[in-house]
Amino acid sequence: MAPAQYNTVAGLVAGLESGNRRALARIISHIENNSELAQPLLAALYPRAGQAHIIGITGAPGTGKSTLVNALAGLYRQQDISVGIIAVDPTSPFSGGALLGDRVRMRDLAGDAGVFIRSMATRGSLGGLAQATADVIMVLDAAGFQRIIIETVGVGQSEVEIASTAYTTVVVEAPGLGDEVQAIKAGVLEIADIFAVNKADREGADRTAMALQMMLHLGAPDRQQTMHHGRMLPVSLPPDIAPDRQWTPPIFKTIATQKQGIEALLAGIEDHNRYLAESGTRQWRQYLRAATELRMILRDALLERVLQQLGEEAISETVQAVAQRRLDPYSAVRQLLEAYHHRINTA
Amino acid sequence: MKRKIRVLVAKPGLDGHDRGAKVVARSLRDAGFEVIYTGIRQTPAMIAEAALQEDVDVVGLSVLSGAHMALVPKVKEALVAQGMDDVLVLVGGIIPNEDVPALNAIGVKGIFGPGTATQEIVDFIHKELAEPAA
């Protein structure tokens, strides 16, 4: 196993402070595994974080996200800006294993101490990927990386949640992945701060870009919204921002494999970064992030406490009753909560 | 949450025959491991760096070019130089029997030739990584 000093919170934090990459990698593992050290580590590192600009890159499989991340990070490195990368791939629901292959397309970044790449599997734990990812982002932030790029497969709810933990979300589209309507389905427009139409040398790239343009011209919504735990939550716009100061997502055409259009995309990301600071939107997003995060953690902690108090058996009996339609789920929850309160009051 | 076993699958050197590595990667995934696949033409330094960043428990190297006696010791050295001497190193591919003792001597624990059932590799990893009973 790892050196002994990396089995303690103090040793790991000291390692991280001195720039030791092994310590950083171990800390991320502790958090992913939700080990006993995870919470003390997060508590110790939290005050150190908050400096990085967090960039989410999302889009359907095959749009070229990994290659784009490779090109973007390479360009940041030319400007001597350090980059942490989190590449998320799905866990197989059947075996619980995962095949994480994004590094294949990030080989240009090998051997550079200013880059740290970590692959994460979705795992499907209680509390969800969004929380684990947010925690790993925080660790890279605390380790001093100036830009953190998080790449997710843009299908499904958890990915939208991850995107909402970024300050700048880039939605990657590519021509030839279905008609233009696919590109503008609800959900994608709302989370995008920037669009990249990748593989722009392919036929149909102009049509894809134009379809996005037309949607945007229909007018930005007064408030952007995102789904969160089945509820619509407003994001990104502080309530008092003047209409003429609102951000309209720019559209960039890129050919990531040839590193074309990457300068413009990077400049767009940095423009958005400045916009967030100058318009006060960043503080607003930080507040919303904190609010979401707190609710998520509180919900999980309460759930765990209730399950622990009531015990496996009582829960599965109730589940049976609901499954057999002897009891509806709402009444079931009410009964469980009553039982829980009874327990803690008599304990 | 239960700890997941993380495995890096890499092809050092210049041969581009990655069918075997991909089959193994897929089988390990199906066995419930998290497999980080880095692809072909990896230098020993790249492999060691990826192993460190990904904090893997196992590094699996696939070599079909005959260059294993040149490449595998370099990967092992690069791992040790980063303090990762505890990582389980496995080699797959075409490894003549006479080279096995030398590879074992530098700390390569498992060597799997053509025709190895993937389950054998899975069992080997489980056995090697089993926590000593407390």
Short mmCIF file of C-alpha atoms in Angstrom, two decimals:
data_model
loop_
_atom_site.label_atom_id
_atom_site.label_comp_id
_atom_site.label_asym_id
_atom_site.label_seq_id
_atom_site.Cartn_x
_atom_site.Cartn_y
_atom_site.Cartn_z
CA MET A 1 0.00 0.00 0.00
CA ALA A 2 0.95 3.65 -0.16
CA PRO A 3 3.63 5.20 2.04
CA ALA A 4 2.53 5.53 5.64
CA GLN A 5 2.42 9.33 5.67
CA TYR A 6 -0.34 9.15 3.08
CA ASN A 7 -2.62 7.26 5.42
CA THR A 8 -3.25 10.27 7.63
CA VAL A 9 -5.10 13.52 6.99
CA ALA A 10 -2.12 15.60 8.15
CA GLY A 11 0.32 13.67 5.97
CA LEU A 12 -1.87 13.92 2.91
CA VAL A 13 -2.59 17.62 3.33
CA ALA A 14 1.12 18.35 3.90
CA GLY A 15 1.90 16.34 0.76
CA LEU A 16 -0.65 18.30 -1.24
CA GLU A 17 0.72 21.60 0.07
CA SER A 18 4.24 20.67 -1.04
CA GLY A 19 2.93 19.82 -4.51
CA ASN A 20 3.26 16.05 -4.20
CA ARG A 21 1.18 14.45 -6.94
CA ARG A 22 0.98 11.08 -5.23
CA ALA A 23 -0.65 12.74 -2.24
CA LEU A 24 -3.12 14.48 -4.54
CA ALA A 25 -3.99 11.19 -6.27
CA ARG A 26 -4.45 9.44 -2.90
CA ILE A 27 -6.73 12.19 -1.60
CA ILE A 28 -8.95 11.83 -4.66
CA SER A 29 -9.15 8.07 -4.05
CA HIS A 30 -10.14 8.58 -0.43
CA ILE A 31 -12.94 10.85 -1.59
CA GLU A 32 -14.08 8.55 -4.38
CA ASN A 33 -14.15 5.60 -1.98
CA ASN A 34 -15.81 7.72 0.70
CA SER A 35 -13.23 6.38 3.14
CA GLU A 36 -12.98 7.40 6.78
CA LEU A 37 -10.53 10.13 5.80
CA ALA A 38 -12.81 11.64 3.14
CA GLN A 39 -14.72 14.10 5.31
CA PRO A 40 -11.76 15.29 7.41
CA LEU A 41 -9.80 15.79 4.18
CA LEU A 42 -12.60 17.80 2.60
CA ALA A 43 -12.86 19.91 5.74
CA ALA A 44 -9.11 20.57 5.75
CA LEU A 45 -8.96 21.47 2.05
CA TYR A 46 -12.15 23.51 1.71
CA PRO A 47 -10.64 26.82 2.85
CA ARG A 48 -7.79 26.44 0.34
CA ALA A 49 -10.13 26.10 -2.64
CA GLY A 50 -12.14 28.72 -4.50
CA GLN A 51 -9.46 30.16 -6.79
CA ALA A 52 -9.86 28.02 -9.90
CA HIS A 53 -12.10 28.70 -12.85
CA ILE A 54 -14.17 25.57 -13.44
CA ILE A 55 -15.05 24.66 -17.00
CA GLY A 56 -17.56 21.94 -17.86
CA ILE A 57 -17.37 20.26 -21.26
CA THR A 58 -20.43 18.22 -22.14
CA GLY A 59 -22.04 16.78 -25.24
CA ALA A 60 -23.20 13.53 -26.80
CA PRO A 61 -20.77 10.62 -27.22
CA GLY A 62 -18.65 10.99 -30.34
CA THR A 63 -18.74 14.76 -30.57
CA GLY A 64 -15.02 14.90 -29.76
CA LYS A 65 -15.04 16.15 -26.19
CA SER A 66 -11.82 14.43 -25.11
CA THR A 67 -9.90 15.70 -28.11
CA LEU A 68 -11.24 19.18 -27.48
CA VAL A 69 -10.19 19.01 -23.82
CA ASN A 70 -6.73 17.88 -24.96
CA ALA A 71 -6.44 20.85 -27.32
CA LEU A 72 -7.81 23.39 -24.80
CA ALA A 73 -5.53 22.20 -22.02
CA GLY A 74 -2.55 22.30 -24.38
CA LEU A 75 -3.31 25.91 -25.22
CA TYR A 76 -3.69 26.86 -21.56
CA ARG A 77 -0.30 25.30 -20.93
CA GLN A 78 1.25 27.47 -23.64
CA GLN A 79 0.04 30.42 -21.59
CA ASP A 80 1.60 28.84 -18.50
CA ILE A 81 -1.78 28.26 -16.84
CA SER A 82 -2.02 24.98 -14.91
CA VAL A 83 -4.91 22.64 -15.68
CA GLY A 84 -6.63 19.88 -13.73
CA ILE A 85 -8.83 17.55 -15.77
CA ILE A 86 -11.59 15.23 -14.59
CA ALA A 87 -12.86 12.86 -17.27
CA VAL A 88 -16.08 11.10 -16.33
CA ASP A 89 -17.21 7.87 -17.98
CA PRO A 90 -20.14 5.65 -17.06
CA THR A 91 -19.99 2.68 -14.73
CA SER A 92 -21.49 -0.46 -16.23
CA PRO A 93 -24.80 -1.07 -14.46
CA PHE A 94 -24.28 -4.81 -14.85
CA SER A 95 -20.79 -5.44 -13.52
CA GLY A 96 -20.11 -2.26 -11.57
CA GLY A 97 -16.89 -1.97 -13.54
CA ALA A 98 -15.93 0.81 -15.92
CA LEU A 99 -13.72 1.29 -18.91
CA LEU A 100 -12.20 4.76 -18.75
CA GLY A 101 -10.61 5.61 -22.06
CA ASP A 102 -10.40 9.39 -22.25
CA ARG A 103 -6.65 9.45 -21.62
CA VAL A 104 -6.12 7.88 -25.05
CA ARG A 105 -6.95 11.26 -26.58
CA MET A 106 -5.04 13.32 -24.04
CA ARG A 107 -1.57 11.95 -24.67
CA ASP A 108 -0.20 15.35 -25.74
CA LEU A 109 -0.46 16.40 -22.10
CA ALA A 110 1.78 13.62 -20.75
CA GLY A 111 4.96 14.60 -18.94
CA ASP A 112 3.76 18.07 -17.97
CA ALA A 113 3.75 18.82 -14.25
CA GLY A 114 1.22 21.60 -14.87
CA VAL A 115 -1.43 19.08 -15.85
CA PHE A 116 -3.19 16.49 -13.74
CA ILE A 117 -5.69 14.13 -15.36
CA ARG A 118 -8.02 11.93 -13.38
CA SER A 119 -10.58 9.52 -14.82
CA MET A 120 -13.74 9.00 -12.78
CA ALA A 121 -16.42 6.36 -13.13
CA THR A 122 -20.00 7.35 -12.37
CA ARG A 123 -20.36 4.47 -9.87
CA GLY A 124 -23.96 5.35 -9.15
CA SER A 125 -23.60 5.80 -5.44
CA LEU A 126 -26.20 7.30 -3.16
CA GLY A 127 -25.81 11.05 -3.18
CA GLY A 128 -24.78 10.76 -6.72
CA LEU A 129 -21.97 11.51 -9.03
CA ALA A 130 -22.54 15.22 -8.82
CA GLN A 131 -21.40 15.38 -5.22
CA ALA A 132 -18.33 13.17 -5.69
CA THR A 133 -17.33 15.20 -8.72
CA ALA A 134 -17.83 18.50 -6.91
CA ASP A 135 -15.58 17.18 -4.13
CA VAL A 136 -12.84 16.12 -6.55
CA ILE A 137 -13.06 19.52 -8.30
CA MET A 138 -12.56 21.10 -4.90
CA VAL A 139 -9.44 19.00 -4.25
CA LEU A 140 -7.86 19.99 -7.58
CA ASP A 141 -8.79 23.59 -6.81
CA ALA A 142 -7.12 23.34 -3.40
CA ALA A 143 -4.06 21.80 -5.07
CA GLY A 144 -3.66 25.08 -6.93
CA PHE A 145 -4.74 24.26 -10.47
CA GLN A 146 -5.85 27.49 -12.14
CA ARG A 147 -8.32 25.97 -14.57
CA ILE A 148 -10.27 22.78 -13.93
CA ILE A 149 -11.85 21.13 -16.92
CA ILE A 150 -14.50 18.51 -16.31
CA GLU A 151 -15.59 16.33 -19.18
CA THR A 152 -18.87 14.44 -18.96
CA VAL A 153 -20.93 12.31 -21.27
CA GLY A 154 -23.82 14.57 -22.08
CA VAL A 155 -26.63 12.17 -21.60
CA GLY A 156 -28.77 12.01 -18.51
CA GLN A 157 -29.58 13.99 -15.47
CA SER A 158 -26.39 13.58 -13.48
CA GLU A 159 -24.38 15.11 -16.28
CA VAL A 160 -26.60 18.17 -16.29
CA GLU A 161 -25.98 18.42 -12.58
CA ILE A 162 -22.24 18.26 -13.05
CA ALA A 163 -22.41 20.88 -15.73
CA SER A 164 -24.20 23.12 -13.27
CA THR A 165 -21.27 22.87 -10.86
CA ALA A 166 -19.02 24.49 -13.49
CA TYR A 167 -18.77 28.25 -13.89
CA THR A 168 -18.51 28.03 -17.66
CA THR A 169 -20.28 25.18 -19.43
CA VAL A 170 -19.30 24.39 -22.99
CA VAL A 171 -21.79 22.24 -24.90
CA VAL A 172 -20.12 20.38 -27.75
CA GLU A 173 -22.13 19.57 -30.85
CA ALA A 174 -21.02 17.84 -34.01
CA PRO A 175 -22.66 17.65 -37.43
CA GLY A 176 -24.14 14.40 -38.56
CA LEU A 177 -25.48 13.20 -35.22
CA GLY A 178 -29.11 13.57 -36.07
CA ASP A 179 -31.08 16.48 -37.45
CA GLU A 180 -30.78 20.04 -36.21
CA VAL A 181 -33.67 19.59 -33.83
CA GLN A 182 -31.58 17.13 -31.81
CA ALA A 183 -29.09 19.88 -31.19
CA ILE A 184 -31.63 22.27 -29.77
CA LYS A 185 -33.68 20.02 -27.54
CA ALA A 186 -34.58 21.44 -24.19
CA GLY A 187 -31.92 21.09 -21.58
CA VAL A 188 -28.91 21.73 -23.74
CA LEU A 189 -29.60 25.36 -24.52
CA GLU A 190 -30.29 26.11 -20.91
CA ILE A 191 -27.00 24.88 -19.54
CA ALA A 192 -24.72 26.19 -22.29
CA ASP A 193 -22.64 29.29 -21.73
CA ILE A 194 -20.72 28.51 -24.90
CA PHE A 195 -21.35 26.25 -27.87
CA ALA A 196 -18.61 24.47 -29.78
CA VAL A 197 -19.55 22.94 -33.10
CA ASN A 198 -16.71 20.44 -33.40
CA LYS A 199 -15.69 18.45 -36.49
CA ALA A 200 -16.42 21.64 -38.38
CA ASP A 201 -14.77 20.27 -41.51
CA ARG A 202 -17.66 17.85 -41.87
CA GLU A 203 -20.67 18.39 -44.01
CA GLY A 204 -23.52 19.95 -42.12
CA ALA A 205 -21.40 21.95 -39.68
CA ASP A 206 -22.79 25.24 -40.95
CA ARG A 207 -26.35 23.96 -40.62
CA THR A 208 -25.71 22.86 -37.05
CA ALA A 209 -24.19 26.23 -36.17
CA MET A 210 -27.06 28.07 -37.86
CA ALA A 211 -29.69 26.04 -36.04
CA LEU A 212 -28.08 26.99 -32.72
CA GLN A 213 -27.84 30.61 -33.82
CA MET A 214 -31.51 30.72 -34.69
CA MET A 215 -32.51 29.30 -31.35
CA LEU A 216 -30.42 31.88 -29.57
CA HIS A 217 -31.93 34.68 -31.62
CA LEU A 218 -35.35 33.68 -30.44
CA GLY A 219 -34.26 35.42 -27.30
CA ALA A 220 -32.46 34.38 -24.20
CA PRO A 221 -34.82 33.32 -21.43
CA ASP A 222 -35.26 35.86 -18.63
CA ARG A 223 -33.75 33.42 -16.27
CA GLN A 224 -31.89 30.32 -17.17
CA GLN A 225 -33.23 27.19 -15.57
CA THR A 226 -31.94 23.76 -14.88
CA MET A 227 -33.51 20.59 -13.61
CA HIS A 228 -32.26 19.59 -10.25
CA HIS A 229 -33.66 16.55 -8.48
CA GLY A 230 -36.74 16.87 -10.57
CA ARG A 231 -37.28 20.53 -9.74
CA MET A 232 -36.62 23.46 -11.97
CA LEU A 233 -34.05 25.73 -10.40
CA PRO A 234 -32.95 29.05 -11.79
CA VAL A 235 -29.24 29.30 -12.43
CA SER A 236 -26.61 31.77 -13.45
CA LEU A 237 -28.45 35.08 -13.61
CA PRO A 238 -28.57 37.29 -10.56
CA PRO A 239 -32.04 38.75 -10.27
CA ASP A 240 -31.01 42.38 -10.77
CA ILE A 241 -28.85 42.05 -13.86
CA ALA A 242 -29.69 44.53 -16.60
CA PRO A 243 -31.10 42.96 -19.78
CA ASP A 244 -28.41 44.50 -21.97
CA ARG A 245 -25.72 42.97 -19.80
CA GLN A 246 -27.00 39.43 -20.15
CA TRP A 247 -24.71 36.83 -21.62
CA THR A 248 -25.58 35.42 -25.02
CA PRO A 249 -23.78 32.12 -25.63
CA PRO A 250 -21.32 32.45 -28.49
CA ILE A 251 -20.92 29.64 -31.00
CA PHE A 252 -17.43 28.52 -32.03
CA LYS A 253 -16.55 26.16 -34.83
CA THR A 254 -13.65 23.86 -34.01
CA ILE A 255 -11.70 20.98 -35.49
CA ALA A 256 -10.15 19.59 -32.36
CA THR A 257 -8.02 16.93 -34.07
CA GLN A 258 -6.27 19.67 -36.06
CA LYS A 259 -6.33 22.16 -33.17
CA GLN A 260 -8.33 24.60 -35.28
CA GLY A 261 -10.58 27.17 -33.67
CA ILE A 262 -9.22 26.40 -30.22
CA GLU A 263 -7.78 29.90 -29.63
CA ALA A 264 -11.18 31.46 -30.25
CA LEU A 265 -12.91 28.93 -28.00
CA LEU A 266 -10.41 29.54 -25.21
CA ALA A 267 -10.82 33.30 -25.60
CA GLY A 268 -14.59 32.80 -25.37
CA ILE A 269 -14.20 30.83 -22.13
CA GLU A 270 -12.01 33.55 -20.66
CA ASP A 271 -14.48 36.24 -21.80
CA HIS A 272 -17.17 34.38 -19.92
CA ASN A 273 -14.88 34.09 -16.92
CA ARG A 274 -14.46 37.91 -16.92
CA TYR A 275 -18.17 38.44 -17.50
CA LEU A 276 -18.99 36.32 -14.45
CA ALA A 277 -16.70 38.45 -12.30
CA GLU A 278 -17.76 41.84 -13.65
CA SER A 279 -21.52 41.23 -13.71
CA GLY A 280 -21.63 39.74 -10.25
CA THR A 281 -22.88 36.49 -11.72
CA ARG A 282 -20.02 34.49 -10.25
CA GLN A 283 -21.03 35.32 -6.69
CA TRP A 284 -24.60 34.45 -7.51
CA ARG A 285 -23.54 31.10 -8.94
CA GLN A 286 -21.35 30.45 -5.95
CA TYR A 287 -24.31 31.07 -3.68
CA LEU A 288 -26.54 28.74 -5.71
CA ARG A 289 -23.83 26.09 -5.75
CA ALA A 290 -23.46 26.28 -2.01
CA ALA A 291 -27.23 26.10 -1.56
CA THR A 292 -27.54 23.06 -3.82
CA GLU A 293 -24.56 21.35 -2.26
CA LEU A 294 -25.80 21.88 1.25
CA ARG A 295 -29.26 20.51 0.45
CA MET A 296 -27.77 17.50 -1.27
CA ILE A 297 -25.48 16.63 1.64
CA LEU A 298 -28.20 17.28 4.19
CA ARG A 299 -30.63 15.06 2.33
CA ASP A 300 -28.13 12.21 2.14
CA ALA A 301 -27.13 12.56 5.79
CA LEU A 302 -30.77 12.53 6.92
CA LEU A 303 -31.58 9.57 4.71
CA GLU A 304 -28.66 7.62 6.08
CA ARG A 305 -29.65 8.45 9.63
CA VAL A 306 -33.25 7.35 9.12
CA LEU A 307 -32.23 4.11 7.42
CA GLN A 308 -29.79 3.35 10.21
CA GLN A 309 -32.31 4.02 12.95
CA LEU A 310 -35.06 1.91 11.38
CA GLY A 311 -32.93 -0.98 10.23
CA GLU A 312 -32.83 -3.02 7.06
CA GLU A 313 -35.71 -5.29 8.00
CA ALA A 314 -38.32 -2.61 8.67
CA ILE A 315 -37.43 -0.89 5.43
CA SER A 316 -37.67 -4.00 3.28
CA GLU A 317 -41.02 -4.91 4.88
CA THR A 318 -42.35 -1.51 3.89
CA VAL A 319 -40.89 -1.85 0.41
CA GLN A 320 -42.71 -5.17 0.07
CA ALA A 321 -45.98 -3.61 1.14
CA VAL A 322 -45.59 -0.86 -1.47
CA ALA A 323 -44.54 -3.31 -4.17
CA GLN A 324 -47.60 -5.45 -3.46
CA ARG A 325 -49.80 -2.35 -3.44
CA ARG A 326 -50.97 -2.87 0.11
CA LEU A 327 -49.60 0.61 0.86
CA ASP A 328 -48.99 3.68 -1.24
CA PRO A 329 -45.46 5.14 -1.18
CA TYR A 330 -46.49 8.45 0.39
CA SER A 331 -48.22 6.81 3.33
CA ALA A 332 -45.27 4.44 3.60
CA VAL A 333 -42.85 7.33 3.99
CA ARG A 334 -45.12 8.99 6.54
CA GLN A 335 -45.19 5.76 8.57
CA LEU A 336 -41.42 5.38 8.33
CA LEU A 337 -40.87 8.94 9.49
CA GLU A 338 -43.30 8.48 12.38
CA ALA A 339 -41.47 5.31 13.38
CA TYR A 340 -38.17 7.19 13.16
CA HIS A 341 -39.38 10.03 15.40
CA HIS A 342 -40.78 7.55 17.85
CA ARG A 343 -37.42 5.78 17.99
CA ILE A 344 -35.31 8.85 18.60
CA ASN A 345 -37.73 10.24 21.19
CA THR A 346 -37.75 7.06 23.22
CA ALA A 347 -34.03 6.39 22.80
CA MET B 1 -18.80 2.43 -0.10
CA LYS B 2 -16.77 -0.57 -1.15
CA ARG B 3 -13.34 0.24 -2.51
CA LYS B 4 -13.06 -0.25 -6.25
CA ILE B 5 -10.00 -1.93 -7.72
CA ARG B 6 -8.45 0.35 -10.35
CA VAL B 7 -6.33 -1.12 -13.14
CA LEU B 8 -4.24 0.69 -15.75
CA VAL B 9 -3.97 -1.15 -19.07
CA ALA B 10 -1.21 0.17 -21.30
CA LYS B 11 0.83 -0.80 -24.31
CA PRO B 12 4.44 0.34 -24.04
CA GLY B 13 6.68 0.46 -27.08
CA LEU B 14 5.98 0.69 -30.73
CA ASP B 15 3.88 -2.28 -31.74
CA GLY B 16 0.33 -1.29 -32.49
CA HIS B 17 -1.39 -4.61 -31.87
CA ASP B 18 -3.90 -3.66 -29.22
CA ARG B 19 -6.61 -6.26 -29.74
CA GLY B 20 -5.39 -8.32 -26.80
CA ALA B 21 -5.10 -5.31 -24.50
CA LYS B 22 -8.63 -4.24 -25.37
CA VAL B 23 -10.06 -7.72 -24.76
CA VAL B 24 -8.36 -7.83 -21.37
CA ALA B 25 -9.53 -4.28 -20.55
CA ARG B 26 -13.10 -5.22 -21.39
CA SER B 27 -12.96 -8.43 -19.36
CA LEU B 28 -11.60 -6.62 -16.34
CA ARG B 29 -14.41 -4.10 -16.61
CA ASP B 30 -16.92 -6.93 -16.75
CA ALA B 31 -15.30 -8.33 -13.61
CA GLY B 32 -16.18 -5.10 -11.82
CA PHE B 33 -12.84 -3.30 -11.98
CA GLU B 34 -12.36 0.30 -13.02
CA VAL B 35 -10.06 0.06 -16.01
CA ILE B 36 -8.11 3.05 -17.27
CA TYR B 37 -7.10 2.34 -20.84
CA THR B 38 -4.29 4.50 -22.20
CA GLY B 39 -3.85 3.03 -25.66
CA ILE B 40 -0.81 2.22 -27.74
CA ARG B 41 2.70 3.63 -27.99
CA GLN B 42 3.13 4.65 -24.40
CA THR B 43 6.56 5.44 -22.99
CA PRO B 44 7.48 4.02 -19.57
CA ALA B 45 7.34 7.58 -18.18
CA MET B 46 3.82 8.10 -19.55
CA ILE B 47 2.64 4.83 -18.04
CA ALA B 48 4.10 5.60 -14.63
CA GLU B 49 2.62 9.10 -14.69
CA ALA B 50 -0.85 7.81 -15.58
CA ALA B 51 -0.59 5.13 -12.88
CA LEU B 52 0.21 7.80 -10.32
CA GLN B 53 -2.50 10.28 -11.33
CA GLU B 54 -5.13 7.56 -11.49
CA ASP B 55 -3.89 6.00 -8.23
CA VAL B 56 -4.25 2.48 -9.59
CA ASP B 57 -3.74 -0.78 -7.72
CA VAL B 58 -2.62 -2.71 -10.80
CA VAL B 59 -0.62 -1.88 -13.93
CA GLY B 60 -1.16 -4.31 -16.82
CA LEU B 61 1.30 -4.10 -19.71
CA SER B 62 0.74 -5.70 -23.07
CA VAL B 63 3.85 -6.33 -25.18
CA LEU B 64 3.81 -8.33 -28.40
CA SER B 65 6.89 -6.90 -30.06
CA GLY B 66 9.50 -8.93 -28.22
CA ALA B 67 10.80 -5.77 -26.56
CA HIS B 68 9.52 -6.75 -23.11
CA MET B 69 12.99 -7.18 -21.61
CA ALA B 70 13.79 -3.60 -22.60
CA LEU B 71 10.45 -2.00 -21.75
CA VAL B 72 9.07 -3.74 -18.68
CA PRO B 73 12.09 -3.02 -16.42
CA LYS B 74 11.92 0.65 -17.44
CA VAL B 75 8.23 0.86 -16.51
CA LYS B 76 8.94 -0.82 -13.20
CA GLU B 77 11.84 1.60 -12.52
CA ALA B 78 9.66 4.60 -13.36
CA LEU B 79 6.98 3.34 -10.97
CA VAL B 80 9.49 2.79 -8.17
CA ALA B 81 11.01 6.23 -8.77
CA GLN B 82 7.58 7.69 -7.96
CA GLY B 83 7.26 5.64 -4.82
CA MET B 84 4.79 3.25 -6.43
CA ASP B 85 6.73 0.08 -5.63
CA ASP B 86 3.59 -1.41 -4.12
CA VAL B 87 1.65 -1.47 -7.38
CA LEU B 88 0.93 -4.92 -8.80
CA VAL B 89 2.57 -5.19 -12.23
CA LEU B 90 1.29 -7.75 -14.74
CA VAL B 91 2.55 -8.46 -18.23
CA GLY B 92 0.64 -10.03 -21.06
CA GLY B 93 1.66 -10.92 -24.58
CA ILE B 94 4.29 -13.07 -26.11
CA ILE B 95 6.84 -13.71 -23.37
CA PRO B 96 9.25 -16.66 -23.87
CA ASN B 97 9.54 -18.96 -20.85
CA GLU B 98 13.24 -18.21 -20.40
CA ASP B 99 12.46 -14.53 -19.73
CA VAL B 100 9.97 -15.25 -16.97
CA PRO B 101 12.50 -15.61 -14.11
CA ALA B 102 14.15 -12.31 -15.00
CA LEU B 103 10.79 -10.50 -15.04
CA ASN B 104 9.78 -12.13 -11.77
CA ALA B 105 13.07 -10.98 -10.29
CA ILE B 106 12.32 -7.31 -10.98
CA GLY B 107 8.94 -7.67 -9.31
CA VAL B 108 6.54 -8.57 -12.10
CA LYS B 109 4.15 -10.88 -10.32
CA GLY B 110 1.93 -12.17 -13.09
CA ILE B 111 2.84 -13.09 -16.65
CA PHE B 112 0.10 -14.18 -19.00
CA GLY B 113 0.77 -15.59 -22.43
CA PRO B 114 -1.53 -16.16 -25.39
CA GLY B 115 -4.50 -18.37 -24.61
CA THR B 116 -4.80 -17.25 -21.00
CA ALA B 117 -8.43 -17.28 -19.91
CA THR B 118 -9.33 -13.75 -18.83
CA GLN B 119 -10.90 -15.17 -15.69
CA GLU B 120 -7.43 -16.38 -14.70
CA ILE B 121 -6.19 -12.77 -14.72
CA VAL B 122 -9.23 -11.62 -12.73
CA ASP B 123 -8.67 -14.33 -10.11
CA PHE B 124 -4.98 -13.52 -9.93
CA ILE B 125 -5.67 -9.83 -9.24
CA HIS B 126 -8.23 -10.66 -6.56
CA LYS B 127 -5.82 -13.06 -4.90
CA GLU B 128 -2.87 -10.66 -4.96
CA LEU B 129 -4.86 -7.68 -3.70
CA ALA B 130 -6.76 -9.54 -1.00
CA GLU B 131 -6.38 -7.68 2.27
CA PRO B 132 -4.71 -9.85 4.88
CA ALA B 133 -7.37 -11.05 7.31
CA ALA B 134 -7.49 -8.67 10.26
#
